[in-house]
CSV table of C-alpha atoms in Angstrom, one decimal:
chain,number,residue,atom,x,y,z
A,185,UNK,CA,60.1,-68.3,34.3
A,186,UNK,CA,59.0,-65.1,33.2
A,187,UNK,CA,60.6,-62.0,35.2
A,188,UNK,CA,58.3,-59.6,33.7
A,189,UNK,CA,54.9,-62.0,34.5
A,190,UNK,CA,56.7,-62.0,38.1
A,191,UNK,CA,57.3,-58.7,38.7
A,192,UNK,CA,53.5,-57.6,37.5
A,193,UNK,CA,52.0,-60.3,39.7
A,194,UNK,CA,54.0,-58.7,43.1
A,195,UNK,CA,53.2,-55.5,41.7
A,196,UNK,CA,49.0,-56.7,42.3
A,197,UNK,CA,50.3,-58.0,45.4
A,198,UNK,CA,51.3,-55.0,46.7
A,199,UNK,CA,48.4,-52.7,45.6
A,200,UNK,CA,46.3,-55.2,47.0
A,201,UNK,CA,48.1,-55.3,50.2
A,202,UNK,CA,48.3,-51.4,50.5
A,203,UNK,CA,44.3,-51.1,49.8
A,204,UNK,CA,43.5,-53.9,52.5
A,205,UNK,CA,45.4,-52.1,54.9
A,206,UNK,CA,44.5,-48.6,54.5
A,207,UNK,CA,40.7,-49.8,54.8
A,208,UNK,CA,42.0,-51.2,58.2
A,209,UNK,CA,43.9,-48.2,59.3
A,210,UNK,CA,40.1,-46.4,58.7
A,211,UNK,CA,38.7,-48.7,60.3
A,212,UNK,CA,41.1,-48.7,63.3
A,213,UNK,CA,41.1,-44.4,63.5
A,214,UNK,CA,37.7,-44.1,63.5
A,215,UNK,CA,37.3,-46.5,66.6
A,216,UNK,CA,40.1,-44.8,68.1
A,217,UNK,CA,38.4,-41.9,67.3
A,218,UNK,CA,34.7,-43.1,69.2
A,219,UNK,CA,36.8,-44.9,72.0
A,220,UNK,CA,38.3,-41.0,72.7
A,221,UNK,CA,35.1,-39.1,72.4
A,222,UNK,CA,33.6,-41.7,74.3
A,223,UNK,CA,36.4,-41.5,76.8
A,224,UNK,CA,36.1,-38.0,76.9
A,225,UNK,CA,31.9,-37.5,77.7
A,226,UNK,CA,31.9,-40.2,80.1
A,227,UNK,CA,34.3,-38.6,82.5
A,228,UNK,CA,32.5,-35.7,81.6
A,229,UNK,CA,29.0,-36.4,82.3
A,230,UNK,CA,29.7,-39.0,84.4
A,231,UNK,CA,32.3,-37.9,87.0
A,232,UNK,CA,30.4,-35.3,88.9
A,233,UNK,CA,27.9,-38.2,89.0
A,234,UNK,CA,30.6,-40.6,90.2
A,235,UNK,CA,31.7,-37.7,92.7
A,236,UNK,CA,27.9,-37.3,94.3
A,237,UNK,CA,27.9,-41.1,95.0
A,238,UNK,CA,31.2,-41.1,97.3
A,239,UNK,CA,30.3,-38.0,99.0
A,240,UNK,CA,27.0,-39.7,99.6
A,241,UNK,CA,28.5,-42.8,101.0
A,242,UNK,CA,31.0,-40.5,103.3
A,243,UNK,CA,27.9,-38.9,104.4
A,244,UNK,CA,25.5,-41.8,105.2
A,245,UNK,CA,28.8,-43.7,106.8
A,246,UNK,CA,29.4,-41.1,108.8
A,247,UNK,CA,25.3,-40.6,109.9
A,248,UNK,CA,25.8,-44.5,110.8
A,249,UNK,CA,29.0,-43.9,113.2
A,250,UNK,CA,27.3,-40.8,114.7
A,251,UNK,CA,24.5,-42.9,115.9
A,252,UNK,CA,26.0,-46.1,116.8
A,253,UNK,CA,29.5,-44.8,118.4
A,254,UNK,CA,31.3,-48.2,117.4
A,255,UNK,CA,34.8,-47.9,116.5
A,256,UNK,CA,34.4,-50.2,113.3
A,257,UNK,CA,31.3,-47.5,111.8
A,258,UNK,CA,33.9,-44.4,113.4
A,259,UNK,CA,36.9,-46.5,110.7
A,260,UNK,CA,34.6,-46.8,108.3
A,261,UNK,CA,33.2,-43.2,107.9
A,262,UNK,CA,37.1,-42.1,108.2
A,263,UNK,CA,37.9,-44.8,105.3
A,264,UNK,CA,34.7,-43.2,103.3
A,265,UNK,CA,35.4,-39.5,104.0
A,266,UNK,CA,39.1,-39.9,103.1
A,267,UNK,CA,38.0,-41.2,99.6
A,268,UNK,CA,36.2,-37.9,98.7
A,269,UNK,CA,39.0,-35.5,100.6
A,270,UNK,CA,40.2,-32.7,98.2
A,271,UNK,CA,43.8,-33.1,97.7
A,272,UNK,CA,46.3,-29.7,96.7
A,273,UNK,CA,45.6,-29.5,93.6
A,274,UNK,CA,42.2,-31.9,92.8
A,275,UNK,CA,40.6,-28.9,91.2
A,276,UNK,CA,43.0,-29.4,88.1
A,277,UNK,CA,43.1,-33.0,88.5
A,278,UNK,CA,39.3,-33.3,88.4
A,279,UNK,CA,38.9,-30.9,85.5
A,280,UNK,CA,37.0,-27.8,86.6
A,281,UNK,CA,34.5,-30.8,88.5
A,282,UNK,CA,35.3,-29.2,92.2
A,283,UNK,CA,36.3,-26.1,93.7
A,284,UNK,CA,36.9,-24.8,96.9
A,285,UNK,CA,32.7,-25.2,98.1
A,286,UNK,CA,32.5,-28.5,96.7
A,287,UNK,CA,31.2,-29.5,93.4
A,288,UNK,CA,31.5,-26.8,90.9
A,289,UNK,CA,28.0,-25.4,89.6
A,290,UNK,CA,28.2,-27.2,86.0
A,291,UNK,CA,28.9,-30.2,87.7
A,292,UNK,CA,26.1,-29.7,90.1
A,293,UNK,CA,24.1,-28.6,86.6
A,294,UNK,CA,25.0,-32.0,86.0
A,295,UNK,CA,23.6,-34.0,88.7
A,296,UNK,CA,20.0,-32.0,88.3
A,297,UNK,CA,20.0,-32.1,84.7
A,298,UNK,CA,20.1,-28.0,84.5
A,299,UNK,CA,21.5,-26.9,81.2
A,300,UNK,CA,25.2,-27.4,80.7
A,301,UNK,CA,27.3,-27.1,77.7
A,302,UNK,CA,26.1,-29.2,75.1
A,303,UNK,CA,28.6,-32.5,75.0
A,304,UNK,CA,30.5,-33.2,71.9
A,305,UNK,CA,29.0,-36.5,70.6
A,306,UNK,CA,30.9,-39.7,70.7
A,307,UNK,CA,30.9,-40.8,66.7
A,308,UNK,CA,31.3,-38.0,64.4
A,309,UNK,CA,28.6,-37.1,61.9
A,310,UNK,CA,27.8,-39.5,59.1
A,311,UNK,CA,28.9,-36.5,56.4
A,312,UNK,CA,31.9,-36.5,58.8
A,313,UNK,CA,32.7,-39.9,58.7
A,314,UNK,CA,32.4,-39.9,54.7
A,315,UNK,CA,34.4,-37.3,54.3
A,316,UNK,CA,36.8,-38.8,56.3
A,317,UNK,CA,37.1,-42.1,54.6
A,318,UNK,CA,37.3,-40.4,50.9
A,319,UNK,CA,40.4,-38.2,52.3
A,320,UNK,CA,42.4,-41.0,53.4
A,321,UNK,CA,41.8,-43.4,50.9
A,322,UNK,CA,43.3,-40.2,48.7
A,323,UNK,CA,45.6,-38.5,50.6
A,324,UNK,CA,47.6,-41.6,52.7
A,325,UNK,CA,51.2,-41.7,52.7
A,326,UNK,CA,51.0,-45.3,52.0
A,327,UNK,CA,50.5,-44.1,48.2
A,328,UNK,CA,53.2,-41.7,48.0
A,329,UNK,CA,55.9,-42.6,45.5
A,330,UNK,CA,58.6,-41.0,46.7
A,331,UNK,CA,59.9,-39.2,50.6
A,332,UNK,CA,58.9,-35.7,50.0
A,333,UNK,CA,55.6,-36.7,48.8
A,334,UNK,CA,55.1,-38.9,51.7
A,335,UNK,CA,56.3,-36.0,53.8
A,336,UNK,CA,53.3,-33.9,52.1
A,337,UNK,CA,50.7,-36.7,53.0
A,338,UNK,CA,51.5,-37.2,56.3
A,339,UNK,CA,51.3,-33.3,57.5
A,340,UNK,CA,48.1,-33.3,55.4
A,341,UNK,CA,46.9,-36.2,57.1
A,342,UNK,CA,47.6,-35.1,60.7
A,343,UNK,CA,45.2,-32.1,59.7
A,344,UNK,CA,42.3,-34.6,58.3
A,345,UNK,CA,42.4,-36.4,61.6
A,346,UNK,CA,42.8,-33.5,64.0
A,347,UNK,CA,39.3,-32.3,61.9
A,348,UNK,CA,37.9,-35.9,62.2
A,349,UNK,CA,38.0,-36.2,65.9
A,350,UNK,CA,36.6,-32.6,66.2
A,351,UNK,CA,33.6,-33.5,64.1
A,352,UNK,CA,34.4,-30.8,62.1
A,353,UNK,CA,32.2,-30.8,58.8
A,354,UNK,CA,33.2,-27.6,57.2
A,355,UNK,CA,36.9,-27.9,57.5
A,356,UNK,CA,37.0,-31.5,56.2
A,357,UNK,CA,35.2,-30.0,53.1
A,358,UNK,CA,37.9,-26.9,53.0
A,359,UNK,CA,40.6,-30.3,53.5
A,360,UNK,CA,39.4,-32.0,50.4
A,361,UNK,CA,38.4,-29.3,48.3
A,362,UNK,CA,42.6,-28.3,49.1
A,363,UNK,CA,43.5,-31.6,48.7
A,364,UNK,CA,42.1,-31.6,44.9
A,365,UNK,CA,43.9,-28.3,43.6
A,366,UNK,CA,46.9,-29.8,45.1
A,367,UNK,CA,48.9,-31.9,42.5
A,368,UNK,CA,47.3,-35.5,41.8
A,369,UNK,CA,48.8,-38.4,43.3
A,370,UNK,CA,50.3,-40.2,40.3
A,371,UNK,CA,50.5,-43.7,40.8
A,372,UNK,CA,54.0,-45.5,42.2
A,373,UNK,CA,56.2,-46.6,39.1
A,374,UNK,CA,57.2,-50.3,38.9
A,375,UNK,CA,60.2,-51.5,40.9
A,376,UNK,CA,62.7,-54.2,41.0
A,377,UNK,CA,61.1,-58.1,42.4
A,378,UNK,CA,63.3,-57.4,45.4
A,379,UNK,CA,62.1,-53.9,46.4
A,380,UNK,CA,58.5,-55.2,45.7
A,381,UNK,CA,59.1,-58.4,48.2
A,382,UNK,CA,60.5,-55.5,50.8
A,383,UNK,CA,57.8,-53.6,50.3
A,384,UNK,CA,55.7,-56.5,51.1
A,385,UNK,CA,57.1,-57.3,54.3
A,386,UNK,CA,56.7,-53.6,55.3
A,387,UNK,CA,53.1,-53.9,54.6
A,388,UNK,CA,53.0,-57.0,56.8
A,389,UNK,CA,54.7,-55.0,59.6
A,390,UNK,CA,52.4,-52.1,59.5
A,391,UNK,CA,49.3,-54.5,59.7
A,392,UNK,CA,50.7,-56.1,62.8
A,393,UNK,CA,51.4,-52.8,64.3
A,394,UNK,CA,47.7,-52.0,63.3
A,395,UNK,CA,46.2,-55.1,64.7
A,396,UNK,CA,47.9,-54.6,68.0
A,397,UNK,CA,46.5,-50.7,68.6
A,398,UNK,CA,43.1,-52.3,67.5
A,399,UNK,CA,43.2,-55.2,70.4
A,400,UNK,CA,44.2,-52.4,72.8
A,401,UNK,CA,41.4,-50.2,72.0
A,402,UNK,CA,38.6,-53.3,72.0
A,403,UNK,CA,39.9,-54.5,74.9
A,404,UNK,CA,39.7,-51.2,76.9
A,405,UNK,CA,36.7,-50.5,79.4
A,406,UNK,CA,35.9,-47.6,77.2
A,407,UNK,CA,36.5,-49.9,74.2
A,408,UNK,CA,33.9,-52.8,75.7
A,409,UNK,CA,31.4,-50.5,76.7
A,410,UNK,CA,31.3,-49.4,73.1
A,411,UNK,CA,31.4,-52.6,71.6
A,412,UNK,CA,28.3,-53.1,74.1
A,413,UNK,CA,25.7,-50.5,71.9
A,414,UNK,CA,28.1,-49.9,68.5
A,415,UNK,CA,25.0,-48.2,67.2
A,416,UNK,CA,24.2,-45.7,69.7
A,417,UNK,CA,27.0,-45.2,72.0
A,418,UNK,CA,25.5,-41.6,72.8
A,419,UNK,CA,22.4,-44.1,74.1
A,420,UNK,CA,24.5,-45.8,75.7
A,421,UNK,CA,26.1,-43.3,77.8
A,422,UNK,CA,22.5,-41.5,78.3
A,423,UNK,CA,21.6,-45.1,79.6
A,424,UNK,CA,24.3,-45.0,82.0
A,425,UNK,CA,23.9,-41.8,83.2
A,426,UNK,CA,20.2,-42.5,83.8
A,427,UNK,CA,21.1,-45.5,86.4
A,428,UNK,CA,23.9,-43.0,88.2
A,429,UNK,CA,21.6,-40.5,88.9
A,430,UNK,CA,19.0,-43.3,90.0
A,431,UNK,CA,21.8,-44.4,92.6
A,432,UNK,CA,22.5,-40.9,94.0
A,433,UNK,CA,18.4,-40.5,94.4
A,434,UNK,CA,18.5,-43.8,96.6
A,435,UNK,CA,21.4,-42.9,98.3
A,436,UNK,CA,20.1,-39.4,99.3
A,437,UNK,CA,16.7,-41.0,100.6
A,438,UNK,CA,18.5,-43.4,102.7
A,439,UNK,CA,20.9,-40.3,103.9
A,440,UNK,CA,17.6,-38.8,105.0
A,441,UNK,CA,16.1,-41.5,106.9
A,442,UNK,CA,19.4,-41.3,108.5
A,443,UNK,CA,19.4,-37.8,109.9
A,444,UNK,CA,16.2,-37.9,109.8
């Protein structure tokens, strides 16, 4: 047996290892990433929608009870009216969506498709998204050869993903152009068979740990409905939006035939 032969073949191991599973970890922030921003325009866009159709329902529940006096319509407008019912404190809870008259006027924007603040997209740029990958795969701690340079890489890799999930262009350029004054990373010197083995296992763990977030996020609402247009999840909520506001149209003829 050859120690030397040994310890270079778990030395390829583990380089081999540690590249497989920083591509994963990309792979697994930048869903995370879309499943956030997603997250984050469909309550946005969506909610006040959301909001129009319960108040809707109260209101054509309530026109039914009004004209028909039964005690089953009376419970069922109460049950409806009780949905929609500003609670103390709903205005923070809802996210600027109500105030004290009801919808708030971006909300109402909203609904009528007035100019509002433009949404941030769902899925960062392309030149975001490149930029991003090319930090990582340079700066991750998972290449550091000692503590304090794995200290270094993780605060500097907090500041590449806070950038990422802004969709932030410019500073991801400032990020790597900082990253390559910095000093280079120099490549981990060779350890013992055992340490190698550990280092190994560690690899395995973090995988795992990895594999689990990533089932979490796919298996999400937020995460299926991406996983339902992966190309144009922007579409996709556009698409959505498009049937809401179709409901609330229906709903506010029939609330008119109503109360005529």
């Amino acid at each position: 047996m050859n120690p030397a032969a040994d310890t270079s073949r778990l030395e390829k191991a583990v380089r081999t290892a540690e590249t497989a599973l920083i591509e994963f970890e990309i792979a697994v922030e930048t869903f995370r990433v879309e499943v956030e921003n997603f997250s984050r325009l469909h309550h946005q866009r969506l909610g006040p929608v959301y909001a129009r159709l319960d108040e809707l329902e109260a209101q054509i529940a309530e026109a039914v009870a009004a004209r028909s006096g039964d005690a089953e319509d009376l419970r069922r407008a109460r049950e409806a009216r009780a949905l929609v019912q500003p609670l103390p404190g709903v205005e923070q809870l809802f996210d600027g969506w109500l105030d004290s008259e009801g919808l708030s006027p971006e909300a109402q924007a909203m609904l009528t498709e007035k100019p509002v603040r433009p949404p941030r997209r769902v899925r960062p740029s392309d030149e975001a998204r490149k930029a991003f990958r090319e930090l990582v795969r340079e700066a991750h701690p998972d290449l550091a050869r000692d503590e304090a340079e794995r200290l270094r890489r993780e605060a500097f890799i907090v500041r590449v993903n806070a950038a990422y999930a802004d969709g932030d262009e410019a500073l991801l350029r400032e990020l790597a152009a900082e990253w390559a004054a910095g000093p280079p990373p120099e490549p981990r010197p060779l350890d013992v068979a055992e340490e190698l083995y550990a280092r190994l296992e560690w690899l395995a763990r973090r995988k795992e740990m990895l594999s689990e977030l990533a089932a979490e996020l796919e298996g999400s609402a937020i995460g299926s409905m991406l996983r339902m247009a992966p190309e144009d999840p922007d579409g996709l909520l556009e698409e959505i939006a498009e049937g809401l506001r179709a409901q609330v149209a229906e709903r506010e003829a029939h609330l008119r035939e109503l109360v005529g």
